[in-house]
mmCIF file of C-alpha atoms and ligand atoms in Angstrom:
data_model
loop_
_atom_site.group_PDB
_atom_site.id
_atom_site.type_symbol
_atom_site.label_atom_id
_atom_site.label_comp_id
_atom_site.label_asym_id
_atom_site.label_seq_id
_atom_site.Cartn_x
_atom_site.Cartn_y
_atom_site.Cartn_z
ATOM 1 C CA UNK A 167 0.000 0.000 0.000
ATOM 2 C CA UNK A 168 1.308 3.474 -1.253
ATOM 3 C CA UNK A 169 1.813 6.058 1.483
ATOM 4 C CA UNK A 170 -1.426 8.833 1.630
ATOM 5 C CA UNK A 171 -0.121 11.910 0.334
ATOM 6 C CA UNK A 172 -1.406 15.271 2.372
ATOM 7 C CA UNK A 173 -0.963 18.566 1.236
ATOM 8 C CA UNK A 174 -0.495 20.928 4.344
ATOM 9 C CA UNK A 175 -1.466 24.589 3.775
ATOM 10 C CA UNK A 176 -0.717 26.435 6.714
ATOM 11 C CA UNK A 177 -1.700 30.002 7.102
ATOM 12 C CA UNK A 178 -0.780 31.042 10.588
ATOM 13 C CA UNK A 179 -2.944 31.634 13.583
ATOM 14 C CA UNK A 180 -2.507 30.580 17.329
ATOM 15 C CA UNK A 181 -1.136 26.854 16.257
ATOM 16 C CA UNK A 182 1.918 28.472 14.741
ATOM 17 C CA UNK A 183 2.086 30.966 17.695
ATOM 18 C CA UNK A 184 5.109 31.547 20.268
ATOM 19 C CA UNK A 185 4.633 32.831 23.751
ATOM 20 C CA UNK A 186 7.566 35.000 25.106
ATOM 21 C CA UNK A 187 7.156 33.022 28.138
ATOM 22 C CA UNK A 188 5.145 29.251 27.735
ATOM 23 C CA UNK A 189 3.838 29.013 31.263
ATOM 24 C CA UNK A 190 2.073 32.422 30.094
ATOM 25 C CA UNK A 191 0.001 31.275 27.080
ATOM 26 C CA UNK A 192 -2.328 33.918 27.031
ATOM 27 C CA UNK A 193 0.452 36.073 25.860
ATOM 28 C CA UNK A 194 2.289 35.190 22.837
ATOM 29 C CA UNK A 195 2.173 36.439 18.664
ATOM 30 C CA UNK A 196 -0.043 34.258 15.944
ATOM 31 C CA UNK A 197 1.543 33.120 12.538
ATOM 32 C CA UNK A 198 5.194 33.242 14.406
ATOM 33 C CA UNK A 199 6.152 29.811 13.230
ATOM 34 C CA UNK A 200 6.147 28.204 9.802
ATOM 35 C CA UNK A 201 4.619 24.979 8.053
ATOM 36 C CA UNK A 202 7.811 22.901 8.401
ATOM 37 C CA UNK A 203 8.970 24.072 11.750
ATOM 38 C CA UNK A 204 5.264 23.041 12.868
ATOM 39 C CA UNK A 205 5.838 19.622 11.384
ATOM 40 C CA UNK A 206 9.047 18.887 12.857
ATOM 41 C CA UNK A 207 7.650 18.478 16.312
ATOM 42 C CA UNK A 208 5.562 15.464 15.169
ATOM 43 C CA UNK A 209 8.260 13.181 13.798
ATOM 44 C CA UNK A 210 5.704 10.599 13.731
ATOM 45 C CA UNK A 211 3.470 11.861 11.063
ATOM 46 C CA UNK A 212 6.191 10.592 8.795
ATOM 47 C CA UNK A 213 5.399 7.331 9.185
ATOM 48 C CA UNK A 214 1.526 7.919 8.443
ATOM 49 C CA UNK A 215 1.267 10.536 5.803
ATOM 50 C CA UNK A 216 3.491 11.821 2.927
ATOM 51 C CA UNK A 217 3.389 15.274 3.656
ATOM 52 C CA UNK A 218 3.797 18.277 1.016
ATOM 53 C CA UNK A 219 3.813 22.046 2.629
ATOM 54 C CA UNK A 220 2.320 25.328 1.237
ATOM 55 C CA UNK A 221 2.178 28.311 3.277
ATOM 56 C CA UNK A 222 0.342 31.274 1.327
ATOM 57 C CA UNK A 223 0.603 33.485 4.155
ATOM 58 C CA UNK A 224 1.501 33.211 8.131
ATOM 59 C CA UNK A 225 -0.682 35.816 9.945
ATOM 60 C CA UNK A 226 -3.166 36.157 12.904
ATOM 61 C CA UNK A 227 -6.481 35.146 11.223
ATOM 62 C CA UNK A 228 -8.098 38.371 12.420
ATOM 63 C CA UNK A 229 -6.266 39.908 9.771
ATOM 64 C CA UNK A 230 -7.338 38.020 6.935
ATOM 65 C CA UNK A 231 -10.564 39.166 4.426
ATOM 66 C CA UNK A 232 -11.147 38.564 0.793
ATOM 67 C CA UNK A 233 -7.789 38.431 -0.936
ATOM 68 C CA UNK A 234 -6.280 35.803 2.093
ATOM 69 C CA UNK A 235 -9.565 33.456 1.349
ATOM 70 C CA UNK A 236 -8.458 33.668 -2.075
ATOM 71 C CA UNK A 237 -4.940 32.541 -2.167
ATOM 72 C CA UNK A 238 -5.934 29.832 0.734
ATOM 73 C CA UNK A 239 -8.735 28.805 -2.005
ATOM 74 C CA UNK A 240 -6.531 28.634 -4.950
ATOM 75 C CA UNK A 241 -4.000 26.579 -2.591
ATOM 76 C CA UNK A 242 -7.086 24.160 -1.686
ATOM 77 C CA UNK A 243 -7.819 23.998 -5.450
ATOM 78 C CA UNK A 244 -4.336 23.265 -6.706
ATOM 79 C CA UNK A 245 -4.420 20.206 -4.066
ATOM 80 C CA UNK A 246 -7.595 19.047 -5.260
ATOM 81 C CA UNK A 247 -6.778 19.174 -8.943
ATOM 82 C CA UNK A 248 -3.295 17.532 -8.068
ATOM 83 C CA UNK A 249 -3.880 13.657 -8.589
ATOM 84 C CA UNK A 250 -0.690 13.242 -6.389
ATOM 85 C CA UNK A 251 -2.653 14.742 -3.525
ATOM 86 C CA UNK A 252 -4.707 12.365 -1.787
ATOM 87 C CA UNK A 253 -5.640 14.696 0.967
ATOM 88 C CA UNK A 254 -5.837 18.652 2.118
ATOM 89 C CA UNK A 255 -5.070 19.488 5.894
ATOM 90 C CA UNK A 256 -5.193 23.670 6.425
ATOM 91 C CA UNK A 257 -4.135 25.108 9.452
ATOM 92 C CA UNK A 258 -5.616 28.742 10.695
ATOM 93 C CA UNK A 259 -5.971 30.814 13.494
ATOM 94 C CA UNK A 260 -9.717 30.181 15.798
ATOM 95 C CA UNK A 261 -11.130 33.233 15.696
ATOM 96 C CA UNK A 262 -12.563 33.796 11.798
ATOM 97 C CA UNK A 263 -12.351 30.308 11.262
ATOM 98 C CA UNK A 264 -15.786 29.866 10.562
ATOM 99 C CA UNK A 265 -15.853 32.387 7.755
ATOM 100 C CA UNK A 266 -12.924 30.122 5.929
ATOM 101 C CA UNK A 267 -14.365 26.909 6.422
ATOM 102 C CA UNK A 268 -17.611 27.970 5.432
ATOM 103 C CA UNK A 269 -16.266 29.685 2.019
ATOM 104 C CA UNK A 270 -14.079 26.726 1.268
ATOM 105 C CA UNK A 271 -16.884 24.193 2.346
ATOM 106 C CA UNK A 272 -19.461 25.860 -0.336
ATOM 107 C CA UNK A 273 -16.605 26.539 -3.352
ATOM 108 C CA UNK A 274 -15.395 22.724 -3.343
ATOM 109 C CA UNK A 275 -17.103 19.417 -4.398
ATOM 110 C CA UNK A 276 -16.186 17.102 -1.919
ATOM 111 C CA UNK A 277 -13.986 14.944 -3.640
ATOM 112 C CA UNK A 278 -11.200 14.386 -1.533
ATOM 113 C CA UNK A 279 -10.768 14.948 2.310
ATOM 114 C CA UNK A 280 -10.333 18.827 2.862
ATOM 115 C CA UNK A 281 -9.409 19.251 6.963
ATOM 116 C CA UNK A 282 -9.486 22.239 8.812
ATOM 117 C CA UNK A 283 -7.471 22.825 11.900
ATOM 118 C CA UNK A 284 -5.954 25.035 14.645
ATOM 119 C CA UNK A 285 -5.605 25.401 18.376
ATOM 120 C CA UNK A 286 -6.147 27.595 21.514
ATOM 121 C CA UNK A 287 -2.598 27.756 22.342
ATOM 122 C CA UNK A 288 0.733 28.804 21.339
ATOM 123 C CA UNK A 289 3.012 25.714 20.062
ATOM 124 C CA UNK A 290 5.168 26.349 22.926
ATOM 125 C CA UNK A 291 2.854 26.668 25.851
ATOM 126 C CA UNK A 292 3.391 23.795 28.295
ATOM 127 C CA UNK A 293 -0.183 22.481 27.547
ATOM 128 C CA UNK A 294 -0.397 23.136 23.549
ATOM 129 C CA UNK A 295 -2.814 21.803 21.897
ATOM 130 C CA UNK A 296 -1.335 22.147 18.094
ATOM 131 C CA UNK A 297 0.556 19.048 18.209
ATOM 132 C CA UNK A 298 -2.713 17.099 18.512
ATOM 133 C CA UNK A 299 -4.813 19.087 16.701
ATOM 134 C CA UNK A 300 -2.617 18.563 13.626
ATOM 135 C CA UNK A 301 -1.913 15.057 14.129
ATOM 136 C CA UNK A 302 -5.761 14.155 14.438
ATOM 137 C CA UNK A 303 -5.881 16.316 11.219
ATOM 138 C CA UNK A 304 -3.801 14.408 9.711
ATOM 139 C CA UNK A 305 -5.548 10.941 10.085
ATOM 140 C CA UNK A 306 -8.919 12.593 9.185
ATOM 141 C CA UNK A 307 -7.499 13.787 5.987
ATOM 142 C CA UNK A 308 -6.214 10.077 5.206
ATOM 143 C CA UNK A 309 -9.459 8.731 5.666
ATOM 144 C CA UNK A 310 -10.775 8.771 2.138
ATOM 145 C CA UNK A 311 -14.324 8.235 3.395
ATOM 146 C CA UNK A 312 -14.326 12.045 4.881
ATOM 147 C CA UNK A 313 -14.351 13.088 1.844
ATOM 148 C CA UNK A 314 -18.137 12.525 1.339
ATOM 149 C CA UNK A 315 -18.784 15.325 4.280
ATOM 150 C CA UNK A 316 -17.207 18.489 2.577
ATOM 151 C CA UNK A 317 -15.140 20.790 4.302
ATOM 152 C CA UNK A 318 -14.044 19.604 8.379
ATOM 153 C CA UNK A 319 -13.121 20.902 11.007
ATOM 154 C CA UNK A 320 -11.068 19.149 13.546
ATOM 155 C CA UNK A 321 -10.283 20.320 17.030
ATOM 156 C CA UNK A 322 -9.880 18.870 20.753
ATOM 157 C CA UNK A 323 -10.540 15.012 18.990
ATOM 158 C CA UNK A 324 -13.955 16.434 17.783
ATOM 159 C CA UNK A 325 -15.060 16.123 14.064
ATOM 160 C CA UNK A 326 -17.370 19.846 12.750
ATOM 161 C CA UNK A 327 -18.752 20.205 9.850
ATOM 162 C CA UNK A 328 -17.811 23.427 8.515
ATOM 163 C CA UNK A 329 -20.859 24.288 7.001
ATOM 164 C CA UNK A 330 -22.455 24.352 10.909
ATOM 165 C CA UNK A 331 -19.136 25.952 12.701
ATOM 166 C CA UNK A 332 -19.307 28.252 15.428
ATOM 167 C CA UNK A 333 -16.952 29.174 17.519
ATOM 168 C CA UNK A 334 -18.673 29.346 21.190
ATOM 169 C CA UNK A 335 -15.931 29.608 23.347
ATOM 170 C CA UNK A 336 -12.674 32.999 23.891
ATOM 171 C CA UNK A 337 -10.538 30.038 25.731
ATOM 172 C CA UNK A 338 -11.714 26.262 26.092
ATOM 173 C CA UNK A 339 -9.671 23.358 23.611
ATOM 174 C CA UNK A 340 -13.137 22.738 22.555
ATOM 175 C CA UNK A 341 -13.780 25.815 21.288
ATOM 176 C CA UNK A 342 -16.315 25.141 18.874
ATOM 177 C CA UNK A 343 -19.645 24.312 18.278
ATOM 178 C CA UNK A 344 -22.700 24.910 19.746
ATOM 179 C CA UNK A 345 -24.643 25.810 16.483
ATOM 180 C CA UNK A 346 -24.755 21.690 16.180
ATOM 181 C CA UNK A 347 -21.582 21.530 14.574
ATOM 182 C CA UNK A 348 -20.055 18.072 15.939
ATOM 183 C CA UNK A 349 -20.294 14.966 13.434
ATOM 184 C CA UNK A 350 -18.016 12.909 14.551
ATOM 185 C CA UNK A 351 -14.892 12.234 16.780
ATOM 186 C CA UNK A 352 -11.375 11.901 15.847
ATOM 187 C CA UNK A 353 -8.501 9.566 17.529
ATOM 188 C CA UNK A 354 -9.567 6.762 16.697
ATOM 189 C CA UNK A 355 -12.063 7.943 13.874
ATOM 190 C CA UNK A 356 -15.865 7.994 13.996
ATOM 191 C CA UNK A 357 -18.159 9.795 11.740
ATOM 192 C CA UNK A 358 -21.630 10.093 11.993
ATOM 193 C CA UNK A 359 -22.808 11.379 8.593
ATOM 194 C CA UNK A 360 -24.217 14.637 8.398
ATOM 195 C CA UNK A 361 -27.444 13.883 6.183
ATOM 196 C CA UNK A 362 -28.352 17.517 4.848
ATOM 197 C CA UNK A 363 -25.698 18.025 1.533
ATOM 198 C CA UNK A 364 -25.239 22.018 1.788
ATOM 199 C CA UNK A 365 -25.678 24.177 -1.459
ATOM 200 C CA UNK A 366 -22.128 24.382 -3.518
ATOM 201 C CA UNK A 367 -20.577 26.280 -6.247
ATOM 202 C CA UNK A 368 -17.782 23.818 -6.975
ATOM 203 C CA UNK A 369 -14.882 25.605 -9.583
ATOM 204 C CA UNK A 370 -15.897 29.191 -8.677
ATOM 205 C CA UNK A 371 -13.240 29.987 -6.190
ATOM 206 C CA UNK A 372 -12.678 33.740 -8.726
ATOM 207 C CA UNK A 373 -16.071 34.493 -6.745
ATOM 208 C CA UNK A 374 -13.626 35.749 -3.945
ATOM 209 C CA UNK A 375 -12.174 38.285 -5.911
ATOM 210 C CA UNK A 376 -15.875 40.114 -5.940
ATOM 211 C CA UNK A 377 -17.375 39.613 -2.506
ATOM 212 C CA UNK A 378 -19.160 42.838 -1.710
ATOM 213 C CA UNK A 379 -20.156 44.697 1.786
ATOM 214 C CA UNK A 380 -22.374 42.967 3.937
ATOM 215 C CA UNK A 381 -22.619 43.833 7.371
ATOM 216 C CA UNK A 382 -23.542 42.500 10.568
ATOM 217 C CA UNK A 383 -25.437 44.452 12.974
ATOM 218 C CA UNK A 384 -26.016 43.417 16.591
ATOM 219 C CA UNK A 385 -29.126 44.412 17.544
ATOM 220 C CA UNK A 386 -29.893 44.565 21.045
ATOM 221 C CA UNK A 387 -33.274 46.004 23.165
ATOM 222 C CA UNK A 388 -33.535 49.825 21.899
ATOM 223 C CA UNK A 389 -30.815 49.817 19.498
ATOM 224 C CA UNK A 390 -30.401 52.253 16.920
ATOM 225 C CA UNK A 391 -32.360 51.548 13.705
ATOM 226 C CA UNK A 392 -30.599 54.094 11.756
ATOM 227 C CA UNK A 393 -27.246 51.507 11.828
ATOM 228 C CA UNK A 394 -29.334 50.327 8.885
ATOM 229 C CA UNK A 395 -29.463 53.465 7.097
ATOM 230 C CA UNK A 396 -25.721 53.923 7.113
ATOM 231 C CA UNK A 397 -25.037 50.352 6.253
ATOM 232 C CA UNK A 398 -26.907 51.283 3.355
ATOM 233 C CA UNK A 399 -25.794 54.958 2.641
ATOM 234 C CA UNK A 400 -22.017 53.467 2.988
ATOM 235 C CA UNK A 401 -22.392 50.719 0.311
ATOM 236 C CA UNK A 402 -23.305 47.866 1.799
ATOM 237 C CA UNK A 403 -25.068 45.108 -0.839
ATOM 238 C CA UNK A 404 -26.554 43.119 2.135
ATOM 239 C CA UNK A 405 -26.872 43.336 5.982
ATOM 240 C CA UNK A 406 -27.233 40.598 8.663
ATOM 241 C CA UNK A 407 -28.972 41.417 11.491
ATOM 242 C CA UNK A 408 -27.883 39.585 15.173
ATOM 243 C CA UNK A 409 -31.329 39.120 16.316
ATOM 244 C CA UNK A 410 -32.307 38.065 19.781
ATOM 245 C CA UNK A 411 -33.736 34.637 19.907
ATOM 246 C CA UNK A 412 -35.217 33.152 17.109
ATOM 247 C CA UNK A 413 -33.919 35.594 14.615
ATOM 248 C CA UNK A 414 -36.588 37.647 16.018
ATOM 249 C CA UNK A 415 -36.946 41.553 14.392
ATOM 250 C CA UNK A 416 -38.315 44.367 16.853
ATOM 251 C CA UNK A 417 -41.047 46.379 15.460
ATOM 252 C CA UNK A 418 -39.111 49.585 15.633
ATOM 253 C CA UNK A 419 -36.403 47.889 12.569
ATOM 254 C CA UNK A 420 -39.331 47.060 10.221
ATOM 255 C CA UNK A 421 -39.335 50.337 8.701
ATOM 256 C CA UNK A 422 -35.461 50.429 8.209
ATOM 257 C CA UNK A 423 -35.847 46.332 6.819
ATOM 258 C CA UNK A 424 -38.253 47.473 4.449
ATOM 259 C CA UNK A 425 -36.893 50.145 2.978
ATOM 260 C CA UNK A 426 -33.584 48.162 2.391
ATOM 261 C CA UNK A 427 -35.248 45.046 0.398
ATOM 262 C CA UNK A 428 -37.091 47.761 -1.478
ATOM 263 C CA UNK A 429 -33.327 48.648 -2.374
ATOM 264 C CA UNK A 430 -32.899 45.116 -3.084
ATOM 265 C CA UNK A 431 -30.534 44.545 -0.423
ATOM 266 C CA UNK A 432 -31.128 41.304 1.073
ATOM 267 C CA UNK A 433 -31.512 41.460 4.887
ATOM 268 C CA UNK A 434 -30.657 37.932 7.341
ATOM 269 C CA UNK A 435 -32.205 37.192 10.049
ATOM 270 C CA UNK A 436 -29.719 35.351 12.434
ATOM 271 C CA UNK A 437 -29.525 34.951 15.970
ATOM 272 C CA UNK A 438 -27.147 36.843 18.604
ATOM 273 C CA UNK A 439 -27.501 32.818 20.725
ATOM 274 C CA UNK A 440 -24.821 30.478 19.834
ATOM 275 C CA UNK A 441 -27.467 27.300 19.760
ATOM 276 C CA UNK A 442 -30.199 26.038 17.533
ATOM 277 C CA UNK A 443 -31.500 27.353 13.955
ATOM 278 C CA UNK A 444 -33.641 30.354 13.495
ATOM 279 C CA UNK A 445 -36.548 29.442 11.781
ATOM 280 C CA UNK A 446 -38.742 30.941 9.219
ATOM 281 C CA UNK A 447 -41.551 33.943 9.883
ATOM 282 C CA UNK A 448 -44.699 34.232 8.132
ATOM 283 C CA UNK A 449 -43.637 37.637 7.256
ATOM 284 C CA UNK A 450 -40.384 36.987 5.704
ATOM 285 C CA UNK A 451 -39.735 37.624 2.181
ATOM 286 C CA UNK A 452 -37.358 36.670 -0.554
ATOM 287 C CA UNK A 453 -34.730 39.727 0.173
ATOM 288 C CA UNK A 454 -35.572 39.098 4.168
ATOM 289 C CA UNK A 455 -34.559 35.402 5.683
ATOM 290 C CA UNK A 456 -33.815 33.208 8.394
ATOM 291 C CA UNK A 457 -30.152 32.136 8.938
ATOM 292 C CA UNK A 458 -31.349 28.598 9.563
ATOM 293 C CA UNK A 459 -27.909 27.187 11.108
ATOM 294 C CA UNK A 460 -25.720 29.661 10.014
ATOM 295 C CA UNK A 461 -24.569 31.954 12.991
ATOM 296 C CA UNK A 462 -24.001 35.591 11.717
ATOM 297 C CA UNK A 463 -20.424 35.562 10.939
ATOM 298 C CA UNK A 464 -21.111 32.388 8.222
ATOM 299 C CA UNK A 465 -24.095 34.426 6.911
ATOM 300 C CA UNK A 466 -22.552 37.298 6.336
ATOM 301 C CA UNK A 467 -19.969 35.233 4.186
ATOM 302 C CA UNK A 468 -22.950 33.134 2.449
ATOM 303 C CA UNK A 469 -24.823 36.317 1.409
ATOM 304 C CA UNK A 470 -21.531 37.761 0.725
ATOM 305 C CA UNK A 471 -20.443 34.771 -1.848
ATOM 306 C CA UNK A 472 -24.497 34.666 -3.028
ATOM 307 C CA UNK A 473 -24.084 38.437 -4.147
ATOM 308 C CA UNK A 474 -20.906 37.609 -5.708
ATOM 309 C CA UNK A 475 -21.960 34.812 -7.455
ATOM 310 C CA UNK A 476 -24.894 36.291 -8.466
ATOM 311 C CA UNK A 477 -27.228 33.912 -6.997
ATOM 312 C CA UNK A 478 -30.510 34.568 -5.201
ATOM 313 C CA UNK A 479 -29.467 36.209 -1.635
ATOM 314 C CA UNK A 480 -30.699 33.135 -0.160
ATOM 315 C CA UNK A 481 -29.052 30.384 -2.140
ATOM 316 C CA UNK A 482 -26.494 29.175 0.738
ATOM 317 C CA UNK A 483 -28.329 28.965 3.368
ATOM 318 C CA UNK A 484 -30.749 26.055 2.830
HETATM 319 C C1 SIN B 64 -6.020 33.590 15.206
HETATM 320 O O1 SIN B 64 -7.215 33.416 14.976
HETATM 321 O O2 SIN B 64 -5.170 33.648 14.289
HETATM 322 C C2 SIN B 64 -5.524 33.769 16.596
HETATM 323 C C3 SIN B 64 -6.356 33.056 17.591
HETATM 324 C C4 SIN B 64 -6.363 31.568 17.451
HETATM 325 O O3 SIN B 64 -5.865 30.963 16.516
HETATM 326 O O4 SIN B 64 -6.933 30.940 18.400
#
């Protein structure tokens, strides 16, 4: 039997991060250390995984947007396209990870197994979590038959689909979920399949390149309606509103909603809670929707790459 061969993309984030002082993780710089110096601590991986390295960029993911999820994209396609490549493990910082894994979850058929991963802490704290992260990354994206589930997410021996991620937690290893993310567990693999096959544009990664303003407004009791207006008055194509509840929309924001879908700017109704799907109102219209599962940083990408792509606004978030 021929080796698996992985291609690693690694992009930065708080896996490749170095704390001045490891028994003081909280403190330390993202994107400090690079693909190769990552794989060297797991000598092991060697004897699993033939393991080619790409590394686009090495940053904090905080300061990535558009032209970042484009390069990682075209990396992700290259791999895919590559016959030699039997797998794609990314690494990436936590905290706009869902945005990543969501775009590269809808732009790719899943044809081969495309694994996301990162960690809470530096490589050098004294309890980093990298090292494991990336292994268990590493036999998920050898496992042909996670291929069938899209884009993944693996973190703290837990399986996500990236279509469902949210990140729910500023500190715990298992910083993720709560929007119903978890399909499986990782070390030694399970996978329970996620059944619902999420809306794709498979080839169209050039979509990137055109992803217009769309906002995210937190609405709480009494806020301002007339965020909506500027939104609007500053160029932004489509808002998404963080609702309380159930994606639920005061009475005082109708006016403001309706006079942006008039616009034609599509307005999303998601949910400031980190659990459950917001479901759909009687009163909702084609330019003003439920979020379903998508928490409001992966609809603001999904209306963003809908725009783009010059879908309906609500194409990505069946
Ligand atoms: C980042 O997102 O790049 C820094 C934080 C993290 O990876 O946890």
């Amino acid at each position: 039997m021929t080796t698996p061969r992985i291609l690693l993309i690694a992009t930065g984030g708080t896996i490749a991060g170095v704390a001045a002082d490891p028994s003081q993780p909280a403190h330390y710089q993202a994107g400090s250390l690079d693909a190769a110096t990552l794989l060297s601590a797991l000598p092991g991986l060697a004897g699993i995984a033939d393991i080619r390295l790409r590394q686009p960029f090495n940053l904090d993911s905080c300061e990535l947007g558009p032209a970042h999820w484009l390069a990682i994209a075209r990396e992700v396609a290259a791999g895919m396209d590559d016959a030699a490549i039997d797998g794609i493990v990314v690494t990436h910082g936590t905290d706009t990870l869902e945005e990543t894994a969501f775009l590269l979850d809808r732009l790719f058929a899943p044809t081969k197994p495309l694994v996301l991963t990162c960690a809470m802490r530096p490589a050098n704290a004294l309890s980093a979590d990298g090292p494991s992260n990336l292994t268990r990354a590493i036999e998920a994206a050898i496992t042909p038959a996670l291929a069938a589930l899209g884009t993944v997410v693996v973190i703290d021996e837990r399986i996500h689909a990236a279509a469902w991620l949210r990140k729910h937690d500023a500190r715990a290893l298992d910083a993720f979920d709560h929007g119903g993310s978890t399909i499986g567990r990782c070390g030694p693999i399970a996978i329970d399949f996620e059944p619902r096959v999420p809306p794709r544009i498979p080839g169209r990664i050039e979509v990137l390149g055109l992803l217009p303003r769309v906002d995210v407004l937190w609405v709480g009791p009494g806020s301002a309606t007339d965020l909506l207006a500027a939104a609007l008055a500053n160029g932004a194509c489509g808002v998404v509103l963080a609702l309380p509840g159930n994606g639920t929309l005061p009475t005082a924001w109708r006016k403001a909603v309706d006079h942006a879908t008039k616009r034609q700017v599509a307005v999303v109704r998601a949910s400031r809670t980190s659990r459950g799907a917001v479901s759909a109102a009687p009163d909702d219209t084609p330019l003003l929707f439920a979020a379903g599962r998508l928490g409001p940083a992966q609809a603001r990408a999904a209306l963003m790459l809908a725009i783009a792509a010059q879908l309906p606004a609500d194409h990505f978030f069946g």
